[in-house]
mmCIF file of C-alpha atoms and ligand atoms in Angstrom:
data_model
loop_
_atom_site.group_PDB
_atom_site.id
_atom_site.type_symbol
_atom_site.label_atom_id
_atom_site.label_comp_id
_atom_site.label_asym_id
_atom_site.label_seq_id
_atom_site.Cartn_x
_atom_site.Cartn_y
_atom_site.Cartn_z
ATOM 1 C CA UNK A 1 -11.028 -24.176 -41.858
ATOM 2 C CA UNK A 2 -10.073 -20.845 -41.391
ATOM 3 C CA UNK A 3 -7.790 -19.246 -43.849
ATOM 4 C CA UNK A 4 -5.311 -15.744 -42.591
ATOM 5 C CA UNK A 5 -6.480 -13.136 -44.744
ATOM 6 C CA UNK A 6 -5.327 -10.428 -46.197
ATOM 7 C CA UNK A 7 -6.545 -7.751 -43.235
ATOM 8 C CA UNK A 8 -4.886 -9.769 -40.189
ATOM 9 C CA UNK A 9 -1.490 -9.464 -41.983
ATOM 10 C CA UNK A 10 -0.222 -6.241 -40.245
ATOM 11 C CA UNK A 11 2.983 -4.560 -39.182
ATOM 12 C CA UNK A 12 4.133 -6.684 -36.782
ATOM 13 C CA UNK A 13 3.288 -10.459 -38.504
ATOM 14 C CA UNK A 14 6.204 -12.654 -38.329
ATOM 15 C CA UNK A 15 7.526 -14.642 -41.713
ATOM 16 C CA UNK A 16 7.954 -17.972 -42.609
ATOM 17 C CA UNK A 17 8.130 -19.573 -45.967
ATOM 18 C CA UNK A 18 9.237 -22.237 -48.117
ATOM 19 C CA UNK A 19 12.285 -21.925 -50.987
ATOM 20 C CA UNK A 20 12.365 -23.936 -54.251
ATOM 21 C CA UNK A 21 11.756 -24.349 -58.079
ATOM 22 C CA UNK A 22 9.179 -25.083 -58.869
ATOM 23 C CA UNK A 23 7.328 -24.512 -55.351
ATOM 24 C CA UNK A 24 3.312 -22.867 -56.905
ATOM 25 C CA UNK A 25 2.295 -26.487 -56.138
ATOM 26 C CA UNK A 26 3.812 -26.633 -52.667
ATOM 27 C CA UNK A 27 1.118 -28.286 -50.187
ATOM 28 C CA UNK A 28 3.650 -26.123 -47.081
ATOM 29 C CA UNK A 29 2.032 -22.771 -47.274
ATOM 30 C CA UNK A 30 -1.558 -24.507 -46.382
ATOM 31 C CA UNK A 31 -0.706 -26.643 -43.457
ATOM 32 C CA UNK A 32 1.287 -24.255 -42.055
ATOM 33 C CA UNK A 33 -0.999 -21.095 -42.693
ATOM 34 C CA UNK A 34 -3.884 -23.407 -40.836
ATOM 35 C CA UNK A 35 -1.990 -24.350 -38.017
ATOM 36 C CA UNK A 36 -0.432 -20.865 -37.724
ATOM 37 C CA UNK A 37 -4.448 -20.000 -37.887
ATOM 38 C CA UNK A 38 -5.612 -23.012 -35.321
ATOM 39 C CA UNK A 39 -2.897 -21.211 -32.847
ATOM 40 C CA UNK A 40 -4.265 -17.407 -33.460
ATOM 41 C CA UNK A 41 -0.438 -16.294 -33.654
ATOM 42 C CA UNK A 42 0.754 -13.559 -35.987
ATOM 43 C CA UNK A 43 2.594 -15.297 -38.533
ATOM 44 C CA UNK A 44 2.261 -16.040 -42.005
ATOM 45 C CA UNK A 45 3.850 -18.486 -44.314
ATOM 46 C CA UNK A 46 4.763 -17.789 -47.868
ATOM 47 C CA UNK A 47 5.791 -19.529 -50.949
ATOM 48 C CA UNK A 48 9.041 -18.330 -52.754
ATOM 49 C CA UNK A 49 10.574 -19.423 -56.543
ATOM 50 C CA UNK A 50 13.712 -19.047 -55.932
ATOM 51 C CA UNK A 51 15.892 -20.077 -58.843
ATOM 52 C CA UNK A 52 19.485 -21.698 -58.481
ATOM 53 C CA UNK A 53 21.348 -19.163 -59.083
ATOM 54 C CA UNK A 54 19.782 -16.579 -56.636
ATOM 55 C CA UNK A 55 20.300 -18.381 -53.553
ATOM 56 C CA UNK A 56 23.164 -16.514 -52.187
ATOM 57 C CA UNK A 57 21.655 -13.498 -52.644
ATOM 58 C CA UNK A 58 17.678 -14.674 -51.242
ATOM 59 C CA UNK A 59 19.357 -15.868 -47.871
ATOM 60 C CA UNK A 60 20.734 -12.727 -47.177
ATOM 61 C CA UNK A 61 17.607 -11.171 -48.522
ATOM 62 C CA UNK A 62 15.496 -13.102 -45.397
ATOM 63 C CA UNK A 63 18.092 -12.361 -43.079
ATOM 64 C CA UNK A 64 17.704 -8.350 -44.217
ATOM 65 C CA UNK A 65 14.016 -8.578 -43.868
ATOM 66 C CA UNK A 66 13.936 -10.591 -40.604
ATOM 67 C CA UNK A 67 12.260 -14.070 -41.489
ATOM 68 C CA UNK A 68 12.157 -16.220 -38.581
ATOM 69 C CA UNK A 69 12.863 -19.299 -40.827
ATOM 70 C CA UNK A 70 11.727 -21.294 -43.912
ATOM 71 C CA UNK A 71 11.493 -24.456 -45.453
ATOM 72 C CA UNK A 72 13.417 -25.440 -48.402
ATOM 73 C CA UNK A 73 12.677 -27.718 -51.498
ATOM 74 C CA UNK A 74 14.115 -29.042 -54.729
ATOM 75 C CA UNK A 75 16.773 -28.138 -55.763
ATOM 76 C CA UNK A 76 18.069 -26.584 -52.681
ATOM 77 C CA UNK A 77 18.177 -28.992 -50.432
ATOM 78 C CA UNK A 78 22.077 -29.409 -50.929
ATOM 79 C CA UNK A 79 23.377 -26.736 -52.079
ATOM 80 C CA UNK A 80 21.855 -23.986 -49.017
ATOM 81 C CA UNK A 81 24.414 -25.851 -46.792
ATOM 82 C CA UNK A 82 27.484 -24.139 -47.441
ATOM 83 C CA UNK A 83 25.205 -21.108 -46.620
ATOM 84 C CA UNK A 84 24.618 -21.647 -43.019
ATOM 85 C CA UNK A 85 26.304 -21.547 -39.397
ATOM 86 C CA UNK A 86 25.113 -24.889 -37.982
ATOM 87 C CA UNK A 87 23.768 -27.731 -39.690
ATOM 88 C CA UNK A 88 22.585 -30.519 -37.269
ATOM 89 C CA UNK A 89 24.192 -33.690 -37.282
ATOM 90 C CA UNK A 90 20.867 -35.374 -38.447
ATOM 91 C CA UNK A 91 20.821 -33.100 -41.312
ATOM 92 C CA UNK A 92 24.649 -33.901 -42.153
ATOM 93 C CA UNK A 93 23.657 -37.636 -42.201
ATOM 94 C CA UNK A 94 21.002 -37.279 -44.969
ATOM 95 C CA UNK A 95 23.067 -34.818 -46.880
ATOM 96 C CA UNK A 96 20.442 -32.282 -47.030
ATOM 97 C CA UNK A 97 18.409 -29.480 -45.317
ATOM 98 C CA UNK A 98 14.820 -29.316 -45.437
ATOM 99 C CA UNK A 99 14.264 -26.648 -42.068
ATOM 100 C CA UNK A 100 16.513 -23.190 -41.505
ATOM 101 C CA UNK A 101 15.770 -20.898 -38.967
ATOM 102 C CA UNK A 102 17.704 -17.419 -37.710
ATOM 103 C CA UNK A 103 19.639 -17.646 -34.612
ATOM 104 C CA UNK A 104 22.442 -15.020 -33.190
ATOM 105 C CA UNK A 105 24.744 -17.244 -35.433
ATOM 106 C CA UNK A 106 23.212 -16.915 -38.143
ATOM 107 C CA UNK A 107 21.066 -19.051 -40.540
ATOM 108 C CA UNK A 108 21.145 -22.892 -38.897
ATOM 109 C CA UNK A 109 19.598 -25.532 -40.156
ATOM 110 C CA UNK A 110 18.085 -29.628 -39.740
ATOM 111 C CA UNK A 111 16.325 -32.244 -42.029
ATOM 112 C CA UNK A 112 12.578 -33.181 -39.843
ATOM 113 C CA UNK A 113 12.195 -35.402 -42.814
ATOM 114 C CA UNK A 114 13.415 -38.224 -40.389
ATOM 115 C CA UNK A 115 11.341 -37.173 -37.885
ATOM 116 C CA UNK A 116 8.411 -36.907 -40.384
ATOM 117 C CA UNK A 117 9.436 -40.598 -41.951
ATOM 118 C CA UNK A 118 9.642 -42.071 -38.172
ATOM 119 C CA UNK A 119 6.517 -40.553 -37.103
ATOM 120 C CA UNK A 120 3.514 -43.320 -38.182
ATOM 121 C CA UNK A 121 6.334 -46.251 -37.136
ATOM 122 C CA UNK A 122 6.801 -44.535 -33.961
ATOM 123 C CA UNK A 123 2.361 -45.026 -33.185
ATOM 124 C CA UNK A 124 3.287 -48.439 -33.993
ATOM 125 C CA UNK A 125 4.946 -49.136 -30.410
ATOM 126 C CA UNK A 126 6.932 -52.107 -31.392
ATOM 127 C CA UNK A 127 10.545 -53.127 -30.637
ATOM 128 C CA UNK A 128 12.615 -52.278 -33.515
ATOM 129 C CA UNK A 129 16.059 -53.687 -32.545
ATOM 130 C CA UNK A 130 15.396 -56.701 -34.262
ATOM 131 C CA UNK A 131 14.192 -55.347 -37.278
ATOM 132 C CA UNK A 132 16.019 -55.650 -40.633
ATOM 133 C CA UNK A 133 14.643 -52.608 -42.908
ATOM 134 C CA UNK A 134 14.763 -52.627 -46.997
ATOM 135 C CA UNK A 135 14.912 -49.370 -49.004
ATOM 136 C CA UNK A 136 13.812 -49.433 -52.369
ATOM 137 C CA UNK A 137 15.733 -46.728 -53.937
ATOM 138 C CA UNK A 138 19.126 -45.109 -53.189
ATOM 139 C CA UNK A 139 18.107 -41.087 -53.775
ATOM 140 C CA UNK A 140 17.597 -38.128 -51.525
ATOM 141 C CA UNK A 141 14.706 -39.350 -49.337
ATOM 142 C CA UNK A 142 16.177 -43.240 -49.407
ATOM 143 C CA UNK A 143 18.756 -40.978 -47.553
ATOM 144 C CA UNK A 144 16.408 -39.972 -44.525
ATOM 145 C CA UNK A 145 14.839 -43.403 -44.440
ATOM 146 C CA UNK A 146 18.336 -45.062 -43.339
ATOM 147 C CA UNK A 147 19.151 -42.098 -40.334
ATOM 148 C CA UNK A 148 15.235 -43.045 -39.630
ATOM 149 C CA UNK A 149 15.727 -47.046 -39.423
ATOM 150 C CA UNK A 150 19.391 -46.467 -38.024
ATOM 151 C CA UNK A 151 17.488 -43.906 -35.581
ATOM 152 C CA UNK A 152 14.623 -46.462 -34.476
ATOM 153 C CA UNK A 153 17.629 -49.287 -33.546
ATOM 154 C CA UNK A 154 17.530 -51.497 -36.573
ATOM 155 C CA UNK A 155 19.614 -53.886 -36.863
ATOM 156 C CA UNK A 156 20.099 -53.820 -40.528
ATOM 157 C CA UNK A 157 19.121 -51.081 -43.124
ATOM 158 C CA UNK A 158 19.563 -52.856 -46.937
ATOM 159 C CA UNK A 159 19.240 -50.533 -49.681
ATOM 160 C CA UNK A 160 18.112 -51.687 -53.186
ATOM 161 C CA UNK A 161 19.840 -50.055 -56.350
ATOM 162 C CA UNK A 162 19.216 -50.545 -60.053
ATOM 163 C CA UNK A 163 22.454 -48.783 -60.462
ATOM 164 C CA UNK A 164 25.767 -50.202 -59.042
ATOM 165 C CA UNK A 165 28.229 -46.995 -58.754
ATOM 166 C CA UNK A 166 25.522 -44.696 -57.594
ATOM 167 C CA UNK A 167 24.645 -47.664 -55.105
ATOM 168 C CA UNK A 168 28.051 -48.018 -54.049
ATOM 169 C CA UNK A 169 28.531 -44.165 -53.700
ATOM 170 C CA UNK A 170 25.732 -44.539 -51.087
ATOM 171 C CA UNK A 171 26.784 -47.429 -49.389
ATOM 172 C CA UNK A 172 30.212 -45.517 -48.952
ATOM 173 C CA UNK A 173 28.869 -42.440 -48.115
ATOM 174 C CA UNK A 174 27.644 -43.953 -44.432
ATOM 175 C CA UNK A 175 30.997 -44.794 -43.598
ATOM 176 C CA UNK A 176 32.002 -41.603 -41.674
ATOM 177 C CA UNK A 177 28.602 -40.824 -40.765
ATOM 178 C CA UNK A 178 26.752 -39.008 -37.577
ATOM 179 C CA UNK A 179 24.942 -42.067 -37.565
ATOM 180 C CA UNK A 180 25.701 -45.066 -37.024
ATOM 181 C CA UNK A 181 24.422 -47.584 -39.411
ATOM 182 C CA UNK A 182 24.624 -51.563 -40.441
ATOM 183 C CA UNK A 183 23.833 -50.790 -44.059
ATOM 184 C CA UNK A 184 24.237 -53.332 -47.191
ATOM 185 C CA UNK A 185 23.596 -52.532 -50.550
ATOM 186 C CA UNK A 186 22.039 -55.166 -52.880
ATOM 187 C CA UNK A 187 21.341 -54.921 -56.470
ATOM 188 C CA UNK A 188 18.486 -54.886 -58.063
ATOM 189 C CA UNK A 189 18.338 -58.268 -59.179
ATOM 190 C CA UNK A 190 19.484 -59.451 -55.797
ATOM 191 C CA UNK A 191 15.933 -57.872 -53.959
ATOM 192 C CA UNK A 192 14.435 -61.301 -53.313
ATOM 193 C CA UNK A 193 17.798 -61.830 -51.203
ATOM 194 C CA UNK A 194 17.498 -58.417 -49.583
ATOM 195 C CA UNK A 195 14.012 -58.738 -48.639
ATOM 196 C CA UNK A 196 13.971 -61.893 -47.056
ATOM 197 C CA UNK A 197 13.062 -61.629 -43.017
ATOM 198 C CA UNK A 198 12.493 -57.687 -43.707
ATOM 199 C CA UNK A 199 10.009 -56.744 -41.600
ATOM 200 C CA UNK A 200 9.958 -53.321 -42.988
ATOM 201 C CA UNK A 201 9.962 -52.680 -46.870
ATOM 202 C CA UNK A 202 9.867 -48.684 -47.526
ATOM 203 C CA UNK A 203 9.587 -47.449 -51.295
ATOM 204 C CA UNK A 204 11.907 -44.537 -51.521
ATOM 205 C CA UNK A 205 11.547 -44.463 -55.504
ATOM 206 C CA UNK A 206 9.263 -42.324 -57.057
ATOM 207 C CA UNK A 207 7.949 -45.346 -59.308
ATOM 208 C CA UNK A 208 3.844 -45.376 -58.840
ATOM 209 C CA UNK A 209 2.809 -41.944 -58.754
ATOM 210 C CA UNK A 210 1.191 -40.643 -61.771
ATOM 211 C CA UNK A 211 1.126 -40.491 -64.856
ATOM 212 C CA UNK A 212 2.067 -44.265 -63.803
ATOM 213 C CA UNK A 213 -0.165 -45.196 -61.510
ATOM 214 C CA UNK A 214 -0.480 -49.178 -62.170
ATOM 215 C CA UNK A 215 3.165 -49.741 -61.853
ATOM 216 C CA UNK A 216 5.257 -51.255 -58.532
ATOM 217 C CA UNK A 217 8.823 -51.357 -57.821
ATOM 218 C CA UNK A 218 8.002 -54.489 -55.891
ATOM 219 C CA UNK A 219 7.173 -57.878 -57.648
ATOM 220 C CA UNK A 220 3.883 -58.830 -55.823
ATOM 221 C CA UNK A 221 4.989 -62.437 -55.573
ATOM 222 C CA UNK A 222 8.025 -61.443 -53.195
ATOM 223 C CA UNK A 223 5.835 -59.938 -50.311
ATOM 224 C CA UNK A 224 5.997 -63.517 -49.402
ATOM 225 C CA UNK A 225 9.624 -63.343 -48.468
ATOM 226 C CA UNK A 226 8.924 -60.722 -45.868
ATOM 227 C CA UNK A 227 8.620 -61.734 -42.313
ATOM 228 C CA UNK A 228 5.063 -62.677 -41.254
ATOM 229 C CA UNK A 229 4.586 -58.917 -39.440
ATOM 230 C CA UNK A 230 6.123 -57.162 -41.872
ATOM 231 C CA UNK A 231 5.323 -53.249 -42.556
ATOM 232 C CA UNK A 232 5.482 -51.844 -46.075
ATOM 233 C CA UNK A 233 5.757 -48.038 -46.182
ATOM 234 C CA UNK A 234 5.751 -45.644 -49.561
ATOM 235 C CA UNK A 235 6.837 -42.023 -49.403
ATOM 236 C CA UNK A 236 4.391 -41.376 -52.103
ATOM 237 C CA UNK A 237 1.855 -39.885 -50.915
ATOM 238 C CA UNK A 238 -0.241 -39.052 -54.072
ATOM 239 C CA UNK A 239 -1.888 -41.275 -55.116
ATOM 240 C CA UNK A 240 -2.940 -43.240 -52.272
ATOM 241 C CA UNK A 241 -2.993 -46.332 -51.518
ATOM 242 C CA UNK A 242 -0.078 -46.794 -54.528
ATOM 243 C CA UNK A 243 -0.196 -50.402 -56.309
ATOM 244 C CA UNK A 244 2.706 -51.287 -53.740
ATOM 245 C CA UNK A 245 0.246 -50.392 -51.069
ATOM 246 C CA UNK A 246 -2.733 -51.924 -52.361
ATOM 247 C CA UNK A 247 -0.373 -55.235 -53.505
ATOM 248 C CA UNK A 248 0.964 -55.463 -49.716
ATOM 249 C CA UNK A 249 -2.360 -54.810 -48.420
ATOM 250 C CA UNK A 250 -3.962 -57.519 -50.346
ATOM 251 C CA UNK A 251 -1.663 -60.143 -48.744
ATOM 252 C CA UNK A 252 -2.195 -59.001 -45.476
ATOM 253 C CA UNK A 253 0.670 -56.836 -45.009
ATOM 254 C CA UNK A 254 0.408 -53.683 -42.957
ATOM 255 C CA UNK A 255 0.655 -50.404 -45.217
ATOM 256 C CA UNK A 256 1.500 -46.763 -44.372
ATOM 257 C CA UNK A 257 1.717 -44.057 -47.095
ATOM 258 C CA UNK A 258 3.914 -41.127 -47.504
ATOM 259 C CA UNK A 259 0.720 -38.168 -46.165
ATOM 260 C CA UNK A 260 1.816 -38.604 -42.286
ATOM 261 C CA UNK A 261 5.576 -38.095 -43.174
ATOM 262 C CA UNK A 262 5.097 -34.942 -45.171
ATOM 263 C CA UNK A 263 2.727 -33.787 -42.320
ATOM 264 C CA UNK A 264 4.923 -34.370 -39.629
ATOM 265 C CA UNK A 265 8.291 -32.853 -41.437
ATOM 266 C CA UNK A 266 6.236 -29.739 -41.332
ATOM 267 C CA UNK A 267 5.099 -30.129 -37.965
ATOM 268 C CA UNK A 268 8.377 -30.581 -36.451
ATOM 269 C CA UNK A 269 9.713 -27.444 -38.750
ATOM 270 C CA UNK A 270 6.440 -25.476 -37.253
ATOM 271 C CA UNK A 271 7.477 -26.455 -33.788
ATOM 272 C CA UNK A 272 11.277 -25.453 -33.797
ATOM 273 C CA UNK A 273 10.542 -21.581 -35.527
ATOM 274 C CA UNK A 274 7.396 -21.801 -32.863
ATOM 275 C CA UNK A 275 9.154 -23.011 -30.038
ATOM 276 C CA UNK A 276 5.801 -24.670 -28.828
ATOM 277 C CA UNK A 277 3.648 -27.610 -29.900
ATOM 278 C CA UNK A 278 1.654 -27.428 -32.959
ATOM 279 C CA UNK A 279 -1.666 -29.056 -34.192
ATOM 280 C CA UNK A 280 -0.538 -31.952 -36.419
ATOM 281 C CA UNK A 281 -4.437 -32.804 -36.930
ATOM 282 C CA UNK A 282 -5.198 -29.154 -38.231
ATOM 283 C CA UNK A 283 -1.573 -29.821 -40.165
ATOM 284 C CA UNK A 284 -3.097 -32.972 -41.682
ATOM 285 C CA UNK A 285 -6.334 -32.041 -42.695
ATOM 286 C CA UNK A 286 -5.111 -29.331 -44.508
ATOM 287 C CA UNK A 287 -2.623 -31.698 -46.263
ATOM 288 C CA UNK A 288 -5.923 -33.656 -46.888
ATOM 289 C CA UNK A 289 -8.138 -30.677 -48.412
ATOM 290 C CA UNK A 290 -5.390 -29.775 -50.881
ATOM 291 C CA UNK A 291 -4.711 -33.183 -51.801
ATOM 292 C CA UNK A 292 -8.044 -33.727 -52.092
ATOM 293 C CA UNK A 293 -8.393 -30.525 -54.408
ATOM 294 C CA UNK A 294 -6.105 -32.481 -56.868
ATOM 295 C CA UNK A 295 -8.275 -35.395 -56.961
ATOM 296 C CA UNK A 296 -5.622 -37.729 -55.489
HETATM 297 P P1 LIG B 1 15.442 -39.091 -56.081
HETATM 298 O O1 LIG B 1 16.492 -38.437 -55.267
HETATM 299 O O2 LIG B 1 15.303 -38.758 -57.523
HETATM 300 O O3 LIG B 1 15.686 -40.690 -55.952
HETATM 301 C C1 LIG B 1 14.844 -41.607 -56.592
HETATM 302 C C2 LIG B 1 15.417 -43.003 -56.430
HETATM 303 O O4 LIG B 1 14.502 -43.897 -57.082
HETATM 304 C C3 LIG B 1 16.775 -43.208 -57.110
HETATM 305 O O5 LIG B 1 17.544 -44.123 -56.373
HETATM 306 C C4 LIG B 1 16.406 -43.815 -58.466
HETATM 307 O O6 LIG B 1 17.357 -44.684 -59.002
HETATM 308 C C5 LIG B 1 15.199 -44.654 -58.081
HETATM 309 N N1 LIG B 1 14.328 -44.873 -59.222
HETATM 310 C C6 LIG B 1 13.769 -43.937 -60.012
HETATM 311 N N2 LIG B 1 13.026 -44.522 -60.967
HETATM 312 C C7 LIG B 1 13.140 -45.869 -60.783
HETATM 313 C C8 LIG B 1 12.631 -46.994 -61.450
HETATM 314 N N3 LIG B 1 11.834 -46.858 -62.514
HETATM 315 N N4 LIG B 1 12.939 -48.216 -60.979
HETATM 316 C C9 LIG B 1 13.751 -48.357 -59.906
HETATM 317 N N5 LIG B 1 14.286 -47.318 -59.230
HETATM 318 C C10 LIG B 1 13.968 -46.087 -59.665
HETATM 319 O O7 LIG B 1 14.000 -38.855 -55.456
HETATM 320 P P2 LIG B 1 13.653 -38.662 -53.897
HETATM 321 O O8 LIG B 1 13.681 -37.221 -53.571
HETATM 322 O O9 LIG B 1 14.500 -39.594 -53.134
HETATM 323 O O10 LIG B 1 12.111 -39.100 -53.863
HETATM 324 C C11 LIG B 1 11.719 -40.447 -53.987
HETATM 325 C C12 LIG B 1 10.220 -40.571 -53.688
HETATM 326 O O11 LIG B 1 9.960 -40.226 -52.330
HETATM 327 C C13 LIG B 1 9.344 -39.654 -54.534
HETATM 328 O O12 LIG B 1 8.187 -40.350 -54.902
HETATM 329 C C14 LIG B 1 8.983 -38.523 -53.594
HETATM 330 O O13 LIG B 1 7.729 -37.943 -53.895
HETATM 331 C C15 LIG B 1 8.908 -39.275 -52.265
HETATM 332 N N6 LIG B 1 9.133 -38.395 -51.120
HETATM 333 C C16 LIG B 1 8.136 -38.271 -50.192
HETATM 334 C C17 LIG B 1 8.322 -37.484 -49.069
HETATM 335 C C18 LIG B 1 7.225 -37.360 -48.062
HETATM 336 O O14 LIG B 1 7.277 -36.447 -47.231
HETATM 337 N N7 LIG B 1 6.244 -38.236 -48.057
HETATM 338 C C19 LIG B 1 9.538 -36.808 -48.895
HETATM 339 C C20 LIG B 1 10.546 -36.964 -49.846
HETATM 340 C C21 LIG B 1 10.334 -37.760 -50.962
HETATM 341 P P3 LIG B 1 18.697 -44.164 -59.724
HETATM 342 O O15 LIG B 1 19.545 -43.634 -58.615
HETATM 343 O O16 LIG B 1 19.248 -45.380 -60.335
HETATM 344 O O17 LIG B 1 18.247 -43.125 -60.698
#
């Protein structure tokens, strides 16, 4: 794969980056840098720590220094928005912003995490108006799973809490939404009710990645509930297959993990600073070789 170097970064190379803390183990800065390498365009895409209480004063830093537009991570997913002109109404939805670029407005930004999350389901060509959808978990990304399933037509999104006022603080906060959605919370020890007919089950918990690799937030026994072409998804991405995965797998249940969804947030932030298509296979390989490095 080539790499940019050093040499081809010259007077005129365009910036990109990504904005969080921690962000040294950001996988961003080498899918972009290879697609941005793939196209032969003068860009380059940079990591930057930048810590809570510098925010403010980074955004107007980028806008000084002319970056076309960046990425941003934990913990400033939430709290850039009071920062910029335009947020989308996708990215009001989910509550967040994951994708800012400069226009004559000034900094405007979107969350492609929906369009990342609905990207394998959308290879999938089925008709999803039928389709109840089940969230384990009721955080940040649970968030951009029910604009996704609200997005795709289905026609009921039930989330899965283990606790009742942050559950209810979810359910509520749909109510005046951009999007429209049928959602219904259930508790945790209502999930057997919530999962029956699902045919798609999508961990939004971060409950199997390591140090505890062995563990589910699904009781195998209940993939059994699901309807009989059912679709169980994890945002995890490392490691892969999870024990969800390999548990839904086993009983015949088609799995998709989280890899495709981080590669294709990127790809549709790549493609709005770009303004042109980008190569998502050059995006995912990359995503591969670095995950790869880690020993996933
Ligand atoms: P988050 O905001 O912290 O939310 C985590 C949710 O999981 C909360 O509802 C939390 O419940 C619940 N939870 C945590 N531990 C649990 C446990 N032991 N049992 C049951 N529920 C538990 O995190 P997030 O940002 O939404 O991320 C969730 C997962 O999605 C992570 O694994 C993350 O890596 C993954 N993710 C992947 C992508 C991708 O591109 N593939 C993108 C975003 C996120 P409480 O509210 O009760 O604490």
């Amino acid at each position: 794969m080539q790499q940019p170097t050093l040499q081809q970064i010259t007077g005129k190379t365009k910036l990109l980056g990504v904005i969080g803390d921690p962000v040294e183990h950001s996988l961003s800065p080498a899918m972009h840098n290879a697609a941005i390498a793939d196209l032969n365009l003068d860009y380059a895409y940079l990591p930057f720590p930048i810590a809570a209480e510098n925010l403010e004063t980074a955004i107007a830093g980028f806008a000084a220094i002319g970056l076309v537009g960046f990425n941003i991570t934990i913990p400033h997913k939430q709290t850039i928005m009071p920062f910029l002109a335009e947020i989308s109404p996708v990215a009001r939805a989910v509550g967040a912003v994951n994708t800012v670029w400069r226009s004559e407005k000034g900094w405007e930004g979107t969350n492609t995490d929906v369009e990342g999350f609905l990207a394998p389901l959308k290879t999938l060509n089925r008709d999803w108006t039928q389709t109840v959808a089940v969230v384990l978990g009721n955080g940040g990304a649970a968030r951009a799973v029910v604009a996704g399933a609200a997005q795709l037509g289905c026609r009921e999104v039930r989330v899965v809490g283990r606790n009742r006022e942050k559950l209810d603080r979810f359910a509520a906060s749909w109510q005046n939404s951009p999007i429209e959605v049928n959602l219904k919370p259930y508790r945790a020890d209502a999930v057997a009710e919530a999962v029956s007919g699902a045919t798609l089950l999508v961990n939004a918990t971060p409950v199997g990645m390591s140090p505890h690799v062995d563990r589910s937030p699904f009781e195998t026994a209940l993939f059994a509930k699901l309807a009989a072409d059912a679709i169980a998804y994890d945002l995890i991405y490392t490691p892969s297959p999870t024990q969800f995965l390999r548990e839904a797998q086993q009983v015949g249940i088609t799995a998709i993990d989280g890899a495709e969804m981080l590669v294709c947030q990127g790809a549709a932030a790549l493609e709005k600073w770009l303004q042109q298509p980008v190569p998502v296979a050059v995006m995912r390989q990359a995503l591969r070789a670095g995950l790869d490095g880690r020993g996933r």
